[in-house]
Short mmCIF file of C-alpha atoms and ligand atoms in Angstrom, two decimals:
data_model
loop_
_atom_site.label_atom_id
_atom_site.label_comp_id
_atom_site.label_asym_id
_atom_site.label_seq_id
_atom_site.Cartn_x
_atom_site.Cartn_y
_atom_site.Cartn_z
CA UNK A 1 14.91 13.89 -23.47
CA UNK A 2 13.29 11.59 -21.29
CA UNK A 3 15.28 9.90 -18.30
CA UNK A 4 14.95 5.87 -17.24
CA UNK A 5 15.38 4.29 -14.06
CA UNK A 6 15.90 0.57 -14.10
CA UNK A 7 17.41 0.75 -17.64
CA UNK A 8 19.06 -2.04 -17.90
CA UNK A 9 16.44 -4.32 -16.27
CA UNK A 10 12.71 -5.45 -18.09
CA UNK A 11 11.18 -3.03 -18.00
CA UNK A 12 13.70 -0.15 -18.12
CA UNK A 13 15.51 -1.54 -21.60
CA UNK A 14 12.71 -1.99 -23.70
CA UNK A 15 11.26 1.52 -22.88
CA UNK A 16 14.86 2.67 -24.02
CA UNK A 17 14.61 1.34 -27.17
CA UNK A 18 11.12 2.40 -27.68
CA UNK A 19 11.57 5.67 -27.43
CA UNK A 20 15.47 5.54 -28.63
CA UNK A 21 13.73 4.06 -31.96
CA UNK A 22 10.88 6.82 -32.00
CA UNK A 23 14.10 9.70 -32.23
CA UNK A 24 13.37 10.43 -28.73
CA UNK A 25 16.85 11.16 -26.71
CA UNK A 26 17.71 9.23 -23.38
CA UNK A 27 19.20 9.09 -20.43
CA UNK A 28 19.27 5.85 -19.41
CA UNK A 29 20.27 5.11 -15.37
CA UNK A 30 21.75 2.35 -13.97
CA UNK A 31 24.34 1.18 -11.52
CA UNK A 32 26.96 -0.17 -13.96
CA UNK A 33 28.46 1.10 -16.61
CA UNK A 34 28.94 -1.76 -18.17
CA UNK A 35 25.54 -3.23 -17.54
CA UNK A 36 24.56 -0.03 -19.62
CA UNK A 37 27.06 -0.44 -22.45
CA UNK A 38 24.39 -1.71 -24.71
CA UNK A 39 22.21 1.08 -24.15
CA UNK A 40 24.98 3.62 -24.94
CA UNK A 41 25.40 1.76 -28.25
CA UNK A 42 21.88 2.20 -28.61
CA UNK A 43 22.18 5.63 -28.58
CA UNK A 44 21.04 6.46 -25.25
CA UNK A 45 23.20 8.98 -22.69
CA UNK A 46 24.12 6.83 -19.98
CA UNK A 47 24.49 7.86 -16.07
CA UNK A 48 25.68 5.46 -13.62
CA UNK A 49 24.75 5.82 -9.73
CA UNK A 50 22.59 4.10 -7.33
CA UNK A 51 18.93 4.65 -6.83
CA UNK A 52 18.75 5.61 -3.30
CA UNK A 53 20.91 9.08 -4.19
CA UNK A 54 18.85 11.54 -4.39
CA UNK A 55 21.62 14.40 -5.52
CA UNK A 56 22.80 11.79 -8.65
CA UNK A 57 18.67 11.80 -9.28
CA UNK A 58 18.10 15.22 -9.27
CA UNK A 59 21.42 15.26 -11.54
CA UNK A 60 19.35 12.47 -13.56
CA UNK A 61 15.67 13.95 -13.80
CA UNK A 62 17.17 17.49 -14.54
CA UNK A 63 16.15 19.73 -17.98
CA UNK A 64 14.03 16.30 -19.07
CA UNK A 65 10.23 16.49 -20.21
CA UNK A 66 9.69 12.98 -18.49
CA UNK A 67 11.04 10.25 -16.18
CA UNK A 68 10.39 6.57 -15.35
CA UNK A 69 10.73 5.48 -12.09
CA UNK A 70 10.86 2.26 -10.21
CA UNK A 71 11.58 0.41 -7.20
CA UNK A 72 14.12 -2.30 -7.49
CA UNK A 73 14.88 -4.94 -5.35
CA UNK A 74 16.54 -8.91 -5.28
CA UNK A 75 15.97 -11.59 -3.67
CA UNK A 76 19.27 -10.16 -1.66
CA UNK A 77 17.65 -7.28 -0.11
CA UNK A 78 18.12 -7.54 3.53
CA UNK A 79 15.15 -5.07 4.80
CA UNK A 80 12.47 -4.51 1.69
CA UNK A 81 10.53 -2.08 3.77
CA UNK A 82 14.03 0.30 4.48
CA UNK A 83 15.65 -0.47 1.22
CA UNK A 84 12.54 0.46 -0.62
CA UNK A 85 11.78 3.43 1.48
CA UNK A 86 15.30 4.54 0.43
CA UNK A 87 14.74 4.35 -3.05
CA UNK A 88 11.43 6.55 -2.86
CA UNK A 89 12.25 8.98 -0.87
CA UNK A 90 15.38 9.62 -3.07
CA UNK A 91 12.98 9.93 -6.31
CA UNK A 92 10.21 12.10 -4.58
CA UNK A 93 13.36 14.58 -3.39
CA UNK A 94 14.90 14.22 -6.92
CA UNK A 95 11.08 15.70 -8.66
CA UNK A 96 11.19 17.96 -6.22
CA UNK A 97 14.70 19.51 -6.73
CA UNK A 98 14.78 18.97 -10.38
CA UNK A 99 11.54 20.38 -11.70
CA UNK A 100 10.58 18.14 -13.62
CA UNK A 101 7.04 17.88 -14.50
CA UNK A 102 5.93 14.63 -15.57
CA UNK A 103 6.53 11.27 -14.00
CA UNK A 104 5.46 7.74 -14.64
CA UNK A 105 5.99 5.13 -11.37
CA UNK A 106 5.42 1.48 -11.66
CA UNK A 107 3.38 0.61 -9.00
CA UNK A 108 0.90 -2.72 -8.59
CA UNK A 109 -2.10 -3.94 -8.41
CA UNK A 110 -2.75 -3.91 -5.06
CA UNK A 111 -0.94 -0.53 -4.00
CA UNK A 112 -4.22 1.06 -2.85
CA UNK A 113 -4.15 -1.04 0.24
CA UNK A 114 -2.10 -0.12 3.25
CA UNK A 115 -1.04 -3.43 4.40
CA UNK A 116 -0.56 -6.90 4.85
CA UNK A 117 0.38 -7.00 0.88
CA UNK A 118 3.88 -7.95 0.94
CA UNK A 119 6.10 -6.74 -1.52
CA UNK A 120 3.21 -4.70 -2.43
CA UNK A 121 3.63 -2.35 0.76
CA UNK A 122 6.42 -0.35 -1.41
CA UNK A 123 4.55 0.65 -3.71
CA UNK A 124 1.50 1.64 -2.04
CA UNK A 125 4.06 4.26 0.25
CA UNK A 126 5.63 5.39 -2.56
CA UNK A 127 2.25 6.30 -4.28
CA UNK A 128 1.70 8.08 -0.77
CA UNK A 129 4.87 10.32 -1.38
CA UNK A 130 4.14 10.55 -4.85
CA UNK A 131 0.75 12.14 -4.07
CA UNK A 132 2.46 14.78 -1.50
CA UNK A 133 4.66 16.08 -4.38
CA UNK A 134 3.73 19.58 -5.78
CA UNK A 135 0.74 19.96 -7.82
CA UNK A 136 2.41 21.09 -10.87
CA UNK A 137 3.48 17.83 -11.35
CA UNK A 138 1.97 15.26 -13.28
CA UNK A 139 1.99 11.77 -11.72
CA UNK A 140 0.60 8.36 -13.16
CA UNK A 141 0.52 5.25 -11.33
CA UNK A 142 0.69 2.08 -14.02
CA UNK A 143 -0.81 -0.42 -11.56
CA UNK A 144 0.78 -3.61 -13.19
CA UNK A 145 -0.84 -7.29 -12.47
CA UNK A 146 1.70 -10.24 -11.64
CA UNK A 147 4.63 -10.30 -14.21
CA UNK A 148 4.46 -13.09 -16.08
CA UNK A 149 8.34 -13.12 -16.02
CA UNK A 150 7.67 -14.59 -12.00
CA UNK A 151 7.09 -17.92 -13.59
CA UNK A 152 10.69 -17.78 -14.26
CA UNK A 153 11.23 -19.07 -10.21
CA UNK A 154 9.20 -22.17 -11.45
CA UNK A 155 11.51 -23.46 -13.96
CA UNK A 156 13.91 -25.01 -11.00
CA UNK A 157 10.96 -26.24 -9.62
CA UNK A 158 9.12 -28.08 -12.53
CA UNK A 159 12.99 -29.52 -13.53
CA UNK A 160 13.45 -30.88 -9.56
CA UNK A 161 9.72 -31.74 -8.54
CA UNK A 162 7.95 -32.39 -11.71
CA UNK A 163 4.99 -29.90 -10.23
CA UNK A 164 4.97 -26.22 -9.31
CA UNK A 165 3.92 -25.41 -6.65
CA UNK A 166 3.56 -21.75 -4.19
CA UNK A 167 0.95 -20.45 -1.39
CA UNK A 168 -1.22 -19.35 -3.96
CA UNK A 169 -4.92 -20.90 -4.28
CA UNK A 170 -4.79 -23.04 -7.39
CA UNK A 171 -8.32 -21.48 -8.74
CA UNK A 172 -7.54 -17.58 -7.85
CA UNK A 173 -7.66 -15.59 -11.08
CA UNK A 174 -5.03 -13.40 -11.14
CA UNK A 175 -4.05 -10.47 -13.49
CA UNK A 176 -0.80 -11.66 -15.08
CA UNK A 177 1.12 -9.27 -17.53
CA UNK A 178 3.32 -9.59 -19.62
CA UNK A 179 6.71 -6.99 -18.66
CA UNK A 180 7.08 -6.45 -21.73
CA UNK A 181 3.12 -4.91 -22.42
CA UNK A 182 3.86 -3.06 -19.30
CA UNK A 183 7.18 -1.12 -20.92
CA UNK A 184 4.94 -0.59 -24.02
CA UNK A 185 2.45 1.11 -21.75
CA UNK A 186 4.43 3.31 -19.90
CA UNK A 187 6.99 4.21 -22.71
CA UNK A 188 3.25 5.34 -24.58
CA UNK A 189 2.42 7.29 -21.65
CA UNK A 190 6.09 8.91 -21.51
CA UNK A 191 5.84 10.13 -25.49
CA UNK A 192 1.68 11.19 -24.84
CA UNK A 193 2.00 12.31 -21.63
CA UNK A 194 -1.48 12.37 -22.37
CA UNK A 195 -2.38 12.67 -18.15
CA UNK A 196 -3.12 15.82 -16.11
CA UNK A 197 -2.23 15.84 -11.84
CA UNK A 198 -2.25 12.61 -10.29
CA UNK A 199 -3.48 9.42 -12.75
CA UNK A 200 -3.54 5.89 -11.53
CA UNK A 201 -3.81 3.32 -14.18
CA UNK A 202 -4.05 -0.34 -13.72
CA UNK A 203 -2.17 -3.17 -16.70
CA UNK A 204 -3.80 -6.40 -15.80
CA UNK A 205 -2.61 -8.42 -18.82
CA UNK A 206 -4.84 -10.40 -21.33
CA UNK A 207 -7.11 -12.00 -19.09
CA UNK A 208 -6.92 -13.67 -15.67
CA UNK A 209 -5.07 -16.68 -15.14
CA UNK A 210 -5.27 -18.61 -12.24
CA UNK A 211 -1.47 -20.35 -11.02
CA UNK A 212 -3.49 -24.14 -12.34
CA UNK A 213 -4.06 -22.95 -15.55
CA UNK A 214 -0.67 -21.06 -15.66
CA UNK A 215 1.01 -24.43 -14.69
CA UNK A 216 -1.07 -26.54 -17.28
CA UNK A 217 0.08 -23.75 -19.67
CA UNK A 218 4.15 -24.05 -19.12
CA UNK A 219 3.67 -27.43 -19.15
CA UNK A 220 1.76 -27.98 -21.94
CA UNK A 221 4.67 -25.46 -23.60
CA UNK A 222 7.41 -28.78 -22.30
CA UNK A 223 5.41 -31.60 -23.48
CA UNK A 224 3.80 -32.00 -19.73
CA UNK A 225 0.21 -30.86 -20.60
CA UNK A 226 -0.15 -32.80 -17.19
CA UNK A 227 1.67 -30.87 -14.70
CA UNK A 228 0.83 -30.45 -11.61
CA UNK A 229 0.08 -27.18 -9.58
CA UNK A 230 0.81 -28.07 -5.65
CA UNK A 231 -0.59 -25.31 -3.32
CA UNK A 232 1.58 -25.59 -0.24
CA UNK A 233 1.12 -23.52 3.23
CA UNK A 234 2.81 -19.86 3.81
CA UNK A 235 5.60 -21.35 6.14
CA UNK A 236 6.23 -24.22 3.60
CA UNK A 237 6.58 -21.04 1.11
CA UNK A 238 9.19 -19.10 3.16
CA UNK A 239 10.98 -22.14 3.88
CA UNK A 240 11.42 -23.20 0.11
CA UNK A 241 12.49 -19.46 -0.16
CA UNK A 242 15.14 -19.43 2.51
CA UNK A 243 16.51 -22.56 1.06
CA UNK A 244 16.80 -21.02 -2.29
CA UNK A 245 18.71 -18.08 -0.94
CA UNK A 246 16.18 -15.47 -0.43
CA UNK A 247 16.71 -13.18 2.65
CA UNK A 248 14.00 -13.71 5.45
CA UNK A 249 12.60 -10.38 4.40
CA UNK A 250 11.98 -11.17 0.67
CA UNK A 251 10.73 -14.25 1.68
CA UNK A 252 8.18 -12.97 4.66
CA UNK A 253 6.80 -10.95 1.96
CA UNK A 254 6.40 -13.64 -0.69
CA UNK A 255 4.09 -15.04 1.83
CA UNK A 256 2.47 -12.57 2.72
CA UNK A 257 1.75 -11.50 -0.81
CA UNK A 258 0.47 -15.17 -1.57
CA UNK A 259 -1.83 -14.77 1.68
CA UNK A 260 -3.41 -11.55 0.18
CA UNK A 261 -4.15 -13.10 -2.97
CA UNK A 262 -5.77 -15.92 -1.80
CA UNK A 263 -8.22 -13.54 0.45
CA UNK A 264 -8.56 -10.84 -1.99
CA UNK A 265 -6.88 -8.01 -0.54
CA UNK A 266 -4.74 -7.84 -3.72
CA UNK A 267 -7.04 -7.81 -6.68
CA UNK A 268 -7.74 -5.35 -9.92
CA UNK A 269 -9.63 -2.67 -8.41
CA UNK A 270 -11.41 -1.64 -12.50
CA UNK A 271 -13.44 -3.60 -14.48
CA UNK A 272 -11.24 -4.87 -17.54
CA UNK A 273 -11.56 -2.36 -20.50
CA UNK A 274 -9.56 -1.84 -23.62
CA UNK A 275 -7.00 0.39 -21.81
CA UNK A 276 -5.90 -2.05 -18.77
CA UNK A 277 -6.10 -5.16 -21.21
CA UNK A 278 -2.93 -5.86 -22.78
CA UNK A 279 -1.73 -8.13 -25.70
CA UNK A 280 -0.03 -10.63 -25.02
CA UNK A 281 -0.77 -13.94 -23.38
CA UNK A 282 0.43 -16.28 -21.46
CA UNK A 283 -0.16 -19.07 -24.13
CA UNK A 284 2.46 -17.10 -25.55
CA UNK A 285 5.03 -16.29 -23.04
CA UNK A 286 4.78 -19.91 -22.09
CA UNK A 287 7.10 -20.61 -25.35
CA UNK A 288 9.99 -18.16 -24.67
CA UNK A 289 9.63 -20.04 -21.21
CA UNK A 290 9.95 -23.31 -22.85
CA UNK A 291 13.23 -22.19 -24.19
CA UNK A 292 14.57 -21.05 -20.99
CA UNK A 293 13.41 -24.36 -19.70
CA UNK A 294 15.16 -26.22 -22.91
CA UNK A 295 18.60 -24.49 -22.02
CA UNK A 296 18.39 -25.70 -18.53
CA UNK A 297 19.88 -29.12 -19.80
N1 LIG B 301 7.10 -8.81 -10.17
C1 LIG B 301 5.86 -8.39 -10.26
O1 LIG B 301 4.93 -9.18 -10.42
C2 LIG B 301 5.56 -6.91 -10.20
C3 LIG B 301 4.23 -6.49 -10.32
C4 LIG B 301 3.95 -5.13 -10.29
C5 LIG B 301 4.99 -4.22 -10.12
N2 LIG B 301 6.25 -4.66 -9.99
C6 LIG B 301 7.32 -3.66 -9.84
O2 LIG B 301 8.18 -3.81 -10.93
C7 LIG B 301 9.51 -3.73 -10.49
C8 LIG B 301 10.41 -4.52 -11.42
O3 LIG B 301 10.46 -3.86 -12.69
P1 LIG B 301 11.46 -4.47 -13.78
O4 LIG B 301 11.08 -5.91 -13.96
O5 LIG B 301 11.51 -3.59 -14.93
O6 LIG B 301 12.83 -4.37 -12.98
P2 LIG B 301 14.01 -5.40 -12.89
O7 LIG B 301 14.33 -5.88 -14.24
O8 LIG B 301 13.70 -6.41 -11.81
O9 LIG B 301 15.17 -4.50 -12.28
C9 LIG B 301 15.47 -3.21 -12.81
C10 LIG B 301 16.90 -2.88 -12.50
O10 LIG B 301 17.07 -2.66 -11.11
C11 LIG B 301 18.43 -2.83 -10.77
N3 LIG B 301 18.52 -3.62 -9.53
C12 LIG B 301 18.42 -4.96 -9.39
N4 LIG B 301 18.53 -5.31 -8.10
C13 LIG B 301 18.70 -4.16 -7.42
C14 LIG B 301 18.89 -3.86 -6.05
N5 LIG B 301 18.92 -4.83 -5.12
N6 LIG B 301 19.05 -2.56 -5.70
C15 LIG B 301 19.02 -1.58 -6.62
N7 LIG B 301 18.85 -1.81 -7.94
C16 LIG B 301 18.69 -3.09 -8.32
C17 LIG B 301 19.09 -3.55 -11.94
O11 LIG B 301 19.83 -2.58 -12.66
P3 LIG B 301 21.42 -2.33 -12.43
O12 LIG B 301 21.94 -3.49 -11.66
O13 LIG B 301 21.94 -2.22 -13.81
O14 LIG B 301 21.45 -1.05 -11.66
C18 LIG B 301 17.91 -3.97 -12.79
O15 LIG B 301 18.18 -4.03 -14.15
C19 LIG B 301 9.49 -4.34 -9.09
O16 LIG B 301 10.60 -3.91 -8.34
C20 LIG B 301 8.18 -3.83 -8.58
O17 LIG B 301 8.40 -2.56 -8.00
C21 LIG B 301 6.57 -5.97 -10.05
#
């Protein structure tokens, strides 16, 4: 059996049904039972509690040959750095106390660096406590590039403004991934478990994209091959936020994050090879973002 935090989110469901469909059993975790409903149709065990509990973990990761772990958040979360913290200390306690041996952790790009990274910052401590766990555990990192699934904040944007726009450089490439090639990653690594000790592995998508080609792409995907990408300051960033409901925290960090891109403190830290290159592209996830842009009205 292999336990999965996050289960019903991204990247949590479709590693469920990858290794549900591969005859693999699992406990799938969440903080809803109804959220999870599908999954126990699926055929997975279900186990509802919150991530920051570190006895309902144990509980979890217990008499399994491998879990996935994560760090959620929402645009909600009053204090990332505390809430986050929360979340990985919990896990690291629950490896300890249940034994179990092998453990994938979605981490970033970027989580090598120690601050200044934003939302990045969470993952880089919880690698830290990750490391400290004992050796007889096997550990990998999946370093995943941008998601392309962010581009989801721009639909609003593009429907209001008729541009997108964010702190990010125009001409930056980033790594962008598609979630999806990231759950197919780790739910390989989870059946392999082809690591020994402590692995980091980056995911940085199909190529680089910089956020003006990723805005001539979604609108090219609408009919608006001519869209505009608008860089706009930090503080014009975190205001836009605020407005839209994010906490100051989640906010701050956006920034921050869009800051570190620009001067290359968050970048892919490998050359691109045939392991940390995934499939699909963002040619591609621009149409299933069409059709969430379609259904807007
Ligand atoms: N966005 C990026 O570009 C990027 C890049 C690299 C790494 N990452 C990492 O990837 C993670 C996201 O992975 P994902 O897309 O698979 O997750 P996700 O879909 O965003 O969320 C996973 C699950 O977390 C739970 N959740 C949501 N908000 C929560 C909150 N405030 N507190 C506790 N649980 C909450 C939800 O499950 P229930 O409500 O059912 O419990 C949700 O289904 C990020 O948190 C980050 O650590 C992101």
């Amino acid at each position: 059996m292999i336990t999965v935090m996050g289960a019903t989110g991204r990247t949590g469901s479709r590693i469920c049904h990858t290794l549900l469909e591969a005859g693999v059993p699992v406990r799938a975790l969440g903080r809803s039972a109804e959220r999870l409903a599908p999954l126990a149709a699926a055929g997975a065990q279900i186990a509802v509690g919150e991530p920051n509990d570190a006895a309902f973990l144990s509980e979890a990761f217990r008499g399994v040959e491998a879990v996935y772990t994560l760090l959620a958040y929402g645009p909600d979360t009053e204090d990332y750095r505390r809430q986050q913290a929360a979340q990985g200390e919990a896990i690291t306690q629950a490896i300890g106390h249940s034994g179990v041996r092998n453990v994938v952790f979605l981490s970033s790009v970027g989580a090598e660096v120690s601050s200044g990274t934003g939302p990045i910052i969470s993952m880089h401590d919880q690698e830290q406590r990750l490391r400290a766990v004992p050796a007889d555990v096997n550990i990998l990192m999946l370093r995943a590039g941008a998601l392309f699934e962010n581009l989801y904040g721009a639909l609003e944007i593009v429907r209001a403004y008729g541009c997108y726009s964010d702190a990010v450089a125009a001409d930056v490439p980033v790594p962008m991934v598609a979630s999806a090639d990231v759950a197919d990653a780790a739910a390989r690594a989870l059946l392999d478990r082809d690591w020994r000790g402590v692995q980091v592995r980056e995911l940085l998508g199909q190529r680089d994209v910089s956020y003006a080609e990723a805005t001539r792409l979604l609108g090219a995907a609408i009919g608006l091959p001519d869209l505009p990408y608008i860089q706009v300051s930090a503080e014009e960033l975190t205001g836009a936020l605020l407005q839209a409901g994010y906490t100051p925290s989640i906010a701050g960090c956006y920034a921050e994050l869009a800051e570190a891109i620009n001067s290359g403190r968050v970048r892919a830290q490998e050359q691109r090879s045939a392991r940390n290159t995934t499939a699909t592209s963002l040619e591609e996830f621009s149409q299933t973002w069409a059709a969430s842009y379609a259904a807007l009205g």
